[in-house]
Amino acid sequence: MLLTGLDIVAATNFEDFRGQAIAILCNQSSVDSNYRHILDLVKPTAVFGPEHGLFGHTQDNMIEWEGEPDPRLGAVVHSLYGQHREPTDPMLKGIERLIVDIPDVGARYYTFIWTMALCMKACERLHIPVTVLDRPNPINGVDQEGTLLRSGFESFVGLYPLPTRHGLTPAEVATYLHQTQFPNLQLDVVKMQGWDRQAYADDLGYAWTMPSPNMPTVDTAVVYPGGCLWEATTLSEGRGTTRPFEIIGAPYIASWQWTDALNALNLPGVIFRALPFEPTFNKHARALCGGTFIHVVDRRAFNSTLTTVAMMQEVVRLYDDQFQWKPGPYEYEEVLRPIDILAGNDWLAPAIEELTPLDEIEERFRAELVEFEESRTSALLYSSGRRPSS
């Protein structure tokens, strides 16, 4: 049976934190195995919420929200996705410990881990201990994909060097940041019990709640490491549909033409199905888009990042006069293009535009993952951090 960090501290009624003025970083997914929210189990002095709001009320991405006193909680809820992304000294005044119970979906550009990082930065400055209650990586804690964030491409979708798909839990990300960025922080971790690194979230039988409004299922999280790159294009990434990141398209796409071309690539672990669709909001709202549905038929073989690159290259081949990168600003970045901060470099976009062979791109991905391996290994809190060789 899987027990998350929250399950473990809840079983003792938060005994280790009694008598302390605590702040909690959490959102609507911060529930235990009985779906009880952390804020119903312990009374904090202050609460911090990430992008989308404390209970996920901002539907779309890049919508700021404001904090306010919450009479039910008897505490102030501070927004860390608005005027401030890093807690200010007044927000942390009188706080003796920050507890972090925040989900992640295993991809570098999911902003919750960077909200955690900025909380760690503020707490190191103010000598406030941080305790991270660990949760599973929903797309397993072994497999990695994509590119390593490079210097000069830091943003709120990647503040410090992590691969696109990092294969770490939230507490392991915190451990990596502690080792490499915040060595003077007092960091404590409450590890999970019974977690299998090889498992996906729907293998575990634990409480799945949407970590953000456009992350409804584990299947969404599986395609997201590559799928988020569509945000940097003028194609719809499926926001405004019931299956974001699995449905991709644009008004200029011919559904069956693109889908047939994608299936002809014989990419591992995936089958594409032609699907015209009409988003209700975001890009191309209320316009008929030609598109495709991404059916992942073998998660172990599927590589979301390489698959997305291949899909983009087929759009370039078929519709080169209409494929465009979306201009900024994006996630508080005013200068660099969205594609470059999501990729973490300036080489991936030209490789897509110039139709660089997929095997060459894949080899570069592998080299960058090898470069990160030592840092990743030192941050692992659970065994079996590598996929066994076949």
PDB file of C-alpha atoms in Angstrom, residues 21-218:
ATOM      1  CA  ALA A  21       3.866  28.468  13.455  1.00  0.00           C
ATOM      2  CA  ILE A  22       3.732  26.741  10.105  1.00  0.00           C
ATOM      3  CA  ALA A  23       3.041  27.867   6.562  1.00  0.00           C
ATOM      4  CA  ILE A  24       1.896  25.389   3.933  1.00  0.00           C
ATOM      5  CA  LEU A  25       2.477  25.404   0.163  1.00  0.00           C
ATOM      6  CA  CYS A  26      -0.265  23.297  -1.357  1.00  0.00           C
ATOM      7  CA  ASN A  27      -3.122  23.163  -3.852  1.00  0.00           C
ATOM      8  CA  GLN A  28      -6.310  21.175  -4.433  1.00  0.00           C
ATOM      9  CA  SER A  29      -4.357  17.936  -4.966  1.00  0.00           C
ATOM     10  CA  SER A  30      -2.802  18.017  -1.510  1.00  0.00           C
ATOM     11  CA  VAL A  31      -5.005  15.217  -0.181  1.00  0.00           C
ATOM     12  CA  ASP A  32      -4.323  12.035   1.727  1.00  0.00           C
ATOM     13  CA  SER A  33      -5.386   8.521   0.739  1.00  0.00           C
ATOM     14  CA  ASN A  34      -8.893   9.237   2.069  1.00  0.00           C
ATOM     15  CA  TYR A  35      -9.162  12.422  -0.022  1.00  0.00           C
ATOM     16  CA  ARG A  36      -8.848  14.647   3.041  1.00  0.00           C
ATOM     17  CA  HIS A  37      -7.147  17.946   2.212  1.00  0.00           C
ATOM     18  CA  ILE A  38      -4.073  18.951   4.191  1.00  0.00           C
ATOM     19  CA  LEU A  39      -5.772  22.187   5.276  1.00  0.00           C
ATOM     20  CA  ASP A  40      -8.548  20.130   6.888  1.00  0.00           C
ATOM     21  CA  LEU A  41      -5.973  18.154   8.874  1.00  0.00           C
ATOM     22  CA  VAL A  42      -3.722  20.852  10.326  1.00  0.00           C
ATOM     23  CA  LYS A  43      -4.169  24.545  11.124  1.00  0.00           C
ATOM     24  CA  PRO A  44      -1.489  26.740   9.515  1.00  0.00           C
ATOM     25  CA  THR A  45      -0.542  30.332  10.187  1.00  0.00           C
ATOM     26  CA  ALA A  46      -0.264  31.074   6.457  1.00  0.00           C
ATOM     27  CA  VAL A  47      -1.007  29.295   3.196  1.00  0.00           C
ATOM     28  CA  PHE A  48       0.723  29.640  -0.178  1.00  0.00           C
ATOM     29  CA  GLY A  49      -0.856  28.635  -3.479  1.00  0.00           C
ATOM     30  CA  PRO A  50       0.809  28.138  -6.900  1.00  0.00           C
ATOM     31  CA  GLU A  51      -0.357  28.729 -10.484  1.00  0.00           C
ATOM     32  CA  HIS A  52      -4.101  28.137 -11.035  1.00  0.00           C
ATOM     33  CA  GLY A  53      -4.933  29.112  -7.454  1.00  0.00           C
ATOM     34  CA  LEU A  54      -5.183  27.217  -4.197  1.00  0.00           C
ATOM     35  CA  PHE A  55      -8.094  25.141  -5.477  1.00  0.00           C
ATOM     36  CA  GLY A  56      -7.420  25.327  -9.223  1.00  0.00           C
ATOM     37  CA  HIS A  57      -9.972  28.025  -9.941  1.00  0.00           C
ATOM     38  CA  THR A  58      -8.070  29.708 -12.805  1.00  0.00           C
ATOM     39  CA  GLN A  59      -8.865  27.419 -15.734  1.00  0.00           C
ATOM     40  CA  ASP A  60      -6.288  28.551 -18.277  1.00  0.00           C
ATOM     41  CA  ASN A  61      -2.532  28.921 -17.920  1.00  0.00           C
ATOM     42  CA  MET A  62      -0.799  32.264 -17.305  1.00  0.00           C
ATOM     43  CA  ILE A  63      -3.792  33.731 -15.449  1.00  0.00           C
ATOM     44  CA  GLU A  64      -2.724  35.483 -12.262  1.00  0.00           C
ATOM     45  CA  TRP A  65      -4.751  35.322  -9.045  1.00  0.00           C
ATOM     46  CA  GLU A  66      -4.703  37.277  -5.828  1.00  0.00           C
ATOM     47  CA  GLY A  67      -4.452  35.998  -2.275  1.00  0.00           C
ATOM     48  CA  GLU A  68      -6.742  37.024   0.571  1.00  0.00           C
ATOM     49  CA  PRO A  69      -7.639  36.106   4.149  1.00  0.00           C
ATOM     50  CA  ASP A  70      -9.659  32.900   4.383  1.00  0.00           C
ATOM     51  CA  PRO A  71     -12.127  32.974   7.271  1.00  0.00           C
ATOM     52  CA  ARG A  72     -12.628  29.198   7.146  1.00  0.00           C
ATOM     53  CA  LEU A  73      -8.915  28.557   7.580  1.00  0.00           C
ATOM     54  CA  GLY A  74      -8.279  31.478   9.902  1.00  0.00           C
ATOM     55  CA  ALA A  75      -5.159  32.230   7.853  1.00  0.00           C
ATOM     56  CA  VAL A  76      -4.088  34.391   4.962  1.00  0.00           C
ATOM     57  CA  VAL A  77      -3.838  32.656   1.588  1.00  0.00           C
ATOM     58  CA  HIS A  78      -0.921  34.127  -0.369  1.00  0.00           C
ATOM     59  CA  SER A  79      -0.781  33.916  -4.157  1.00  0.00           C
ATOM     60  CA  LEU A  80       2.581  32.916  -5.609  1.00  0.00           C
ATOM     61  CA  TYR A  81       1.353  33.387  -9.155  1.00  0.00           C
ATOM     62  CA  GLY A  82       0.647  37.067  -9.446  1.00  0.00           C
ATOM     63  CA  GLN A  83       2.487  40.073  -8.114  1.00  0.00           C
ATOM     64  CA  HIS A  84       4.853  37.713  -6.315  1.00  0.00           C
ATOM     65  CA  ARG A  85       6.204  34.301  -7.259  1.00  0.00           C
ATOM     66  CA  GLU A  86       8.689  34.193  -4.382  1.00  0.00           C
ATOM     67  CA  PRO A  87       7.372  34.675  -0.839  1.00  0.00           C
ATOM     68  CA  THR A  88       8.234  38.091   0.563  1.00  0.00           C
ATOM     69  CA  ASP A  89       9.674  38.661   4.024  1.00  0.00           C
ATOM     70  CA  PRO A  90       6.321  39.991   5.345  1.00  0.00           C
ATOM     71  CA  MET A  91       4.532  36.888   4.030  1.00  0.00           C
ATOM     72  CA  LEU A  92       6.894  34.713   6.064  1.00  0.00           C
ATOM     73  CA  LYS A  93       7.015  36.899   9.159  1.00  0.00           C
ATOM     74  CA  GLY A  94       6.640  34.777  12.278  1.00  0.00           C
ATOM     75  CA  ILE A  95       6.730  31.493  10.349  1.00  0.00           C
ATOM     76  CA  GLU A  96       8.839  28.812  12.014  1.00  0.00           C
ATOM     77  CA  ARG A  97       8.543  26.123   9.311  1.00  0.00           C
ATOM     78  CA  LEU A  98       7.258  25.845   5.738  1.00  0.00           C
ATOM     79  CA  ILE A  99       5.597  22.562   4.811  1.00  0.00           C
ATOM     80  CA  VAL A 100       5.464  21.750   1.096  1.00  0.00           C
ATOM     81  CA  ASP A 101       2.815  19.294  -0.106  1.00  0.00           C
ATOM     82  CA  ILE A 102       2.561  19.978  -3.801  1.00  0.00           C
ATOM     83  CA  PRO A 103       2.066  17.604  -6.754  1.00  0.00           C
ATOM     84  CA  ASP A 104       4.234  17.422  -9.827  1.00  0.00           C
ATOM     85  CA  VAL A 105       3.679  15.680 -13.153  1.00  0.00           C
ATOM     86  CA  GLY A 106       7.298  14.818 -13.919  1.00  0.00           C
ATOM     87  CA  ALA A 107       8.023  17.559 -16.478  1.00  0.00           C
ATOM     88  CA  ARG A 108      10.466  20.454 -16.094  1.00  0.00           C
ATOM     89  CA  TYR A 109       8.047  23.162 -17.154  1.00  0.00           C
ATOM     90  CA  TYR A 110       5.259  22.317 -14.723  1.00  0.00           C
ATOM     91  CA  THR A 111       5.525  25.437 -12.590  1.00  0.00           C
ATOM     92  CA  PHE A 112       4.712  23.975  -9.170  1.00  0.00           C
ATOM     93  CA  ILE A 113       8.275  22.734  -8.623  1.00  0.00           C
ATOM     94  CA  TRP A 114       9.591  26.218  -9.387  1.00  0.00           C
ATOM     95  CA  THR A 115       7.182  27.737  -6.870  1.00  0.00           C
ATOM     96  CA  MET A 116       8.685  25.247  -4.410  1.00  0.00           C
ATOM     97  CA  ALA A 117      12.184  26.329  -5.481  1.00  0.00           C
ATOM     98  CA  LEU A 118      11.427  29.994  -4.863  1.00  0.00           C
ATOM     99  CA  CYS A 119       9.979  29.125  -1.459  1.00  0.00           C
ATOM    100  CA  MET A 120      13.196  27.265  -0.666  1.00  0.00           C
ATOM    101  CA  LYS A 121      15.198  30.301  -1.754  1.00  0.00           C
ATOM    102  CA  ALA A 122      13.218  32.638   0.526  1.00  0.00           C
ATOM    103  CA  CYS A 123      13.380  30.222   3.457  1.00  0.00           C
ATOM    104  CA  GLU A 124      17.136  29.813   3.115  1.00  0.00           C
ATOM    105  CA  ARG A 125      17.489  33.602   3.278  1.00  0.00           C
ATOM    106  CA  LEU A 126      15.304  33.839   6.375  1.00  0.00           C
ATOM    107  CA  HIS A 127      16.648  30.663   8.065  1.00  0.00           C
ATOM    108  CA  ILE A 128      13.234  28.968   8.036  1.00  0.00           C
ATOM    109  CA  PRO A 129      13.295  25.149   7.834  1.00  0.00           C
ATOM    110  CA  VAL A 130      11.412  23.504   4.970  1.00  0.00           C
ATOM    111  CA  THR A 131       9.733  20.094   5.145  1.00  0.00           C
ATOM    112  CA  VAL A 132       8.648  18.441   1.893  1.00  0.00           C
ATOM    113  CA  LEU A 133       5.925  15.789   2.104  1.00  0.00           C
ATOM    114  CA  ASP A 134       6.709  13.545  -0.830  1.00  0.00           C
ATOM    115  CA  ARG A 135       4.323  12.352  -3.546  1.00  0.00           C
ATOM    116  CA  PRO A 136       4.735   9.978  -6.511  1.00  0.00           C
ATOM    117  CA  ASN A 137       5.956  11.039  -9.905  1.00  0.00           C
ATOM    118  CA  PRO A 138       2.773  10.081 -11.798  1.00  0.00           C
ATOM    119  CA  ILE A 139       4.648   9.028 -14.952  1.00  0.00           C
ATOM    120  CA  ASN A 140       7.158   6.852 -13.031  1.00  0.00           C
ATOM    121  CA  GLY A 141      10.449   7.698 -11.390  1.00  0.00           C
ATOM    122  CA  VAL A 142      12.752   6.010 -13.866  1.00  0.00           C
ATOM    123  CA  ASP A 143      12.250   7.231 -17.422  1.00  0.00           C
ATOM    124  CA  GLN A 144      13.713  10.515 -18.631  1.00  0.00           C
ATOM    125  CA  GLU A 145      13.356  12.434 -21.883  1.00  0.00           C
ATOM    126  CA  GLY A 146      14.380  15.477 -23.816  1.00  0.00           C
ATOM    127  CA  THR A 147      16.777  18.320 -23.251  1.00  0.00           C
ATOM    128  CA  LEU A 148      18.658  19.739 -20.287  1.00  0.00           C
ATOM    129  CA  LEU A 149      17.950  23.385 -19.430  1.00  0.00           C
ATOM    130  CA  ARG A 150      20.907  25.545 -20.471  1.00  0.00           C
ATOM    131  CA  SER A 151      22.268  28.730 -18.922  1.00  0.00           C
ATOM    132  CA  GLY A 152      20.619  31.790 -20.404  1.00  0.00           C
ATOM    133  CA  PHE A 153      17.253  30.066 -20.899  1.00  0.00           C
ATOM    134  CA  GLU A 154      16.039  30.170 -17.306  1.00  0.00           C
ATOM    135  CA  SER A 155      12.401  31.132 -16.779  1.00  0.00           C
ATOM    136  CA  PHE A 156       9.433  30.200 -14.636  1.00  0.00           C
ATOM    137  CA  VAL A 157       9.074  27.048 -16.762  1.00  0.00           C
ATOM    138  CA  GLY A 158      12.648  26.105 -15.862  1.00  0.00           C
ATOM    139  CA  LEU A 159      14.693  27.957 -13.247  1.00  0.00           C
ATOM    140  CA  TYR A 160      17.483  25.398 -12.783  1.00  0.00           C
ATOM    141  CA  PRO A 161      18.946  22.592 -14.930  1.00  0.00           C
ATOM    142  CA  LEU A 162      16.525  19.674 -15.191  1.00  0.00           C
ATOM    143  CA  PRO A 163      15.712  17.513 -18.222  1.00  0.00           C
ATOM    144  CA  THR A 164      12.340  17.827 -19.927  1.00  0.00           C
ATOM    145  CA  ARG A 165      11.149  14.642 -18.180  1.00  0.00           C
ATOM    146  CA  HIS A 166      13.235  14.265 -15.050  1.00  0.00           C
ATOM    147  CA  GLY A 167      12.110  11.029 -13.362  1.00  0.00           C
ATOM    148  CA  LEU A 168      12.127  12.567  -9.866  1.00  0.00           C
ATOM    149  CA  THR A 169       9.553  13.008  -7.124  1.00  0.00           C
ATOM    150  CA  PRO A 170       8.856  16.466  -5.646  1.00  0.00           C
ATOM    151  CA  ALA A 171      11.080  15.714  -2.638  1.00  0.00           C
ATOM    152  CA  GLU A 172      13.849  14.477  -4.943  1.00  0.00           C
ATOM    153  CA  VAL A 173      13.617  17.710  -6.932  1.00  0.00           C
ATOM    154  CA  ALA A 174      13.883  19.566  -3.611  1.00  0.00           C
ATOM    155  CA  THR A 175      16.894  17.425  -2.650  1.00  0.00           C
ATOM    156  CA  TYR A 176      18.569  18.207  -5.978  1.00  0.00           C
ATOM    157  CA  LEU A 177      17.920  21.931  -5.472  1.00  0.00           C
ATOM    158  CA  HIS A 178      19.231  21.716  -1.907  1.00  0.00           C
ATOM    159  CA  GLN A 179      22.426  20.079  -3.124  1.00  0.00           C
ATOM    160  CA  THR A 180      23.022  22.424  -6.053  1.00  0.00           C
ATOM    161  CA  GLN A 181      21.350  25.754  -5.263  1.00  0.00           C
ATOM    162  CA  PHE A 182      20.381  26.163  -1.603  1.00  0.00           C
ATOM    163  CA  PRO A 183      23.040  24.396   0.493  1.00  0.00           C
ATOM    164  CA  ASN A 184      22.373  26.476   3.616  1.00  0.00           C
ATOM    165  CA  LEU A 185      18.688  25.638   3.758  1.00  0.00           C
ATOM    166  CA  GLN A 186      17.502  23.255   6.467  1.00  0.00           C
ATOM    167  CA  LEU A 187      15.584  20.744   4.354  1.00  0.00           C
ATOM    168  CA  ASP A 188      13.657  17.819   5.805  1.00  0.00           C
ATOM    169  CA  VAL A 189      11.828  15.233   3.735  1.00  0.00           C
ATOM    170  CA  VAL A 190       9.011  12.890   4.697  1.00  0.00           C
ATOM    171  CA  LYS A 191       9.474   9.999   2.298  1.00  0.00           C
ATOM    172  CA  MET A 192       6.697   7.846   0.924  1.00  0.00           C
ATOM    173  CA  GLN A 193       6.259   4.235   1.910  1.00  0.00           C
ATOM    174  CA  GLY A 194       5.458   1.521  -0.609  1.00  0.00           C
ATOM    175  CA  TRP A 195       6.245   3.497  -3.765  1.00  0.00           C
ATOM    176  CA  ASP A 196       7.513   1.591  -6.809  1.00  0.00           C
ATOM    177  CA  ARG A 197       9.643   3.813  -9.043  1.00  0.00           C
ATOM    178  CA  GLN A 198       8.506   1.847 -12.082  1.00  0.00           C
ATOM    179  CA  ALA A 199       4.825   2.589 -11.477  1.00  0.00           C
ATOM    180  CA  TYR A 200       2.524   5.098 -13.113  1.00  0.00           C
ATOM    181  CA  ALA A 201      -0.031   6.822 -10.888  1.00  0.00           C
ATOM    182  CA  ASP A 202      -2.907   4.652 -12.041  1.00  0.00           C
ATOM    183  CA  ASP A 203      -0.947   1.536 -11.054  1.00  0.00           C
ATOM    184  CA  LEU A 204      -0.766   2.641  -7.429  1.00  0.00           C
ATOM    185  CA  GLY A 205      -4.345   2.786  -6.212  1.00  0.00           C
ATOM    186  CA  TYR A 206      -3.816   6.097  -4.421  1.00  0.00           C
ATOM    187  CA  ALA A 207      -5.889   9.278  -4.508  1.00  0.00           C
ATOM    188  CA  TRP A 208      -5.606  10.947  -7.937  1.00  0.00           C
ATOM    189  CA  THR A 209      -6.982  14.436  -8.170  1.00  0.00           C
ATOM    190  CA  MET A 210      -6.363  16.857 -11.027  1.00  0.00           C
ATOM    191  CA  PRO A 211      -3.169  18.741 -10.105  1.00  0.00           C
ATOM    192  CA  SER A 212      -4.241  21.550 -12.478  1.00  0.00           C
ATOM    193  CA  PRO A 213      -7.328  22.206 -14.605  1.00  0.00           C
ATOM    194  CA  ASN A 214      -5.818  20.938 -17.861  1.00  0.00           C
ATOM    195  CA  MET A 215      -4.219  17.834 -16.329  1.00  0.00           C
ATOM    196  CA  PRO A 216      -7.350  15.692 -15.884  1.00  0.00           C
ATOM    197  CA  THR A 217      -5.863  12.185 -16.135  1.00  0.00           C
ATOM    198  CA  VAL A 218      -2.653  10.207 -15.905  1.00  0.00           C
TER     199      VAL A 218
END
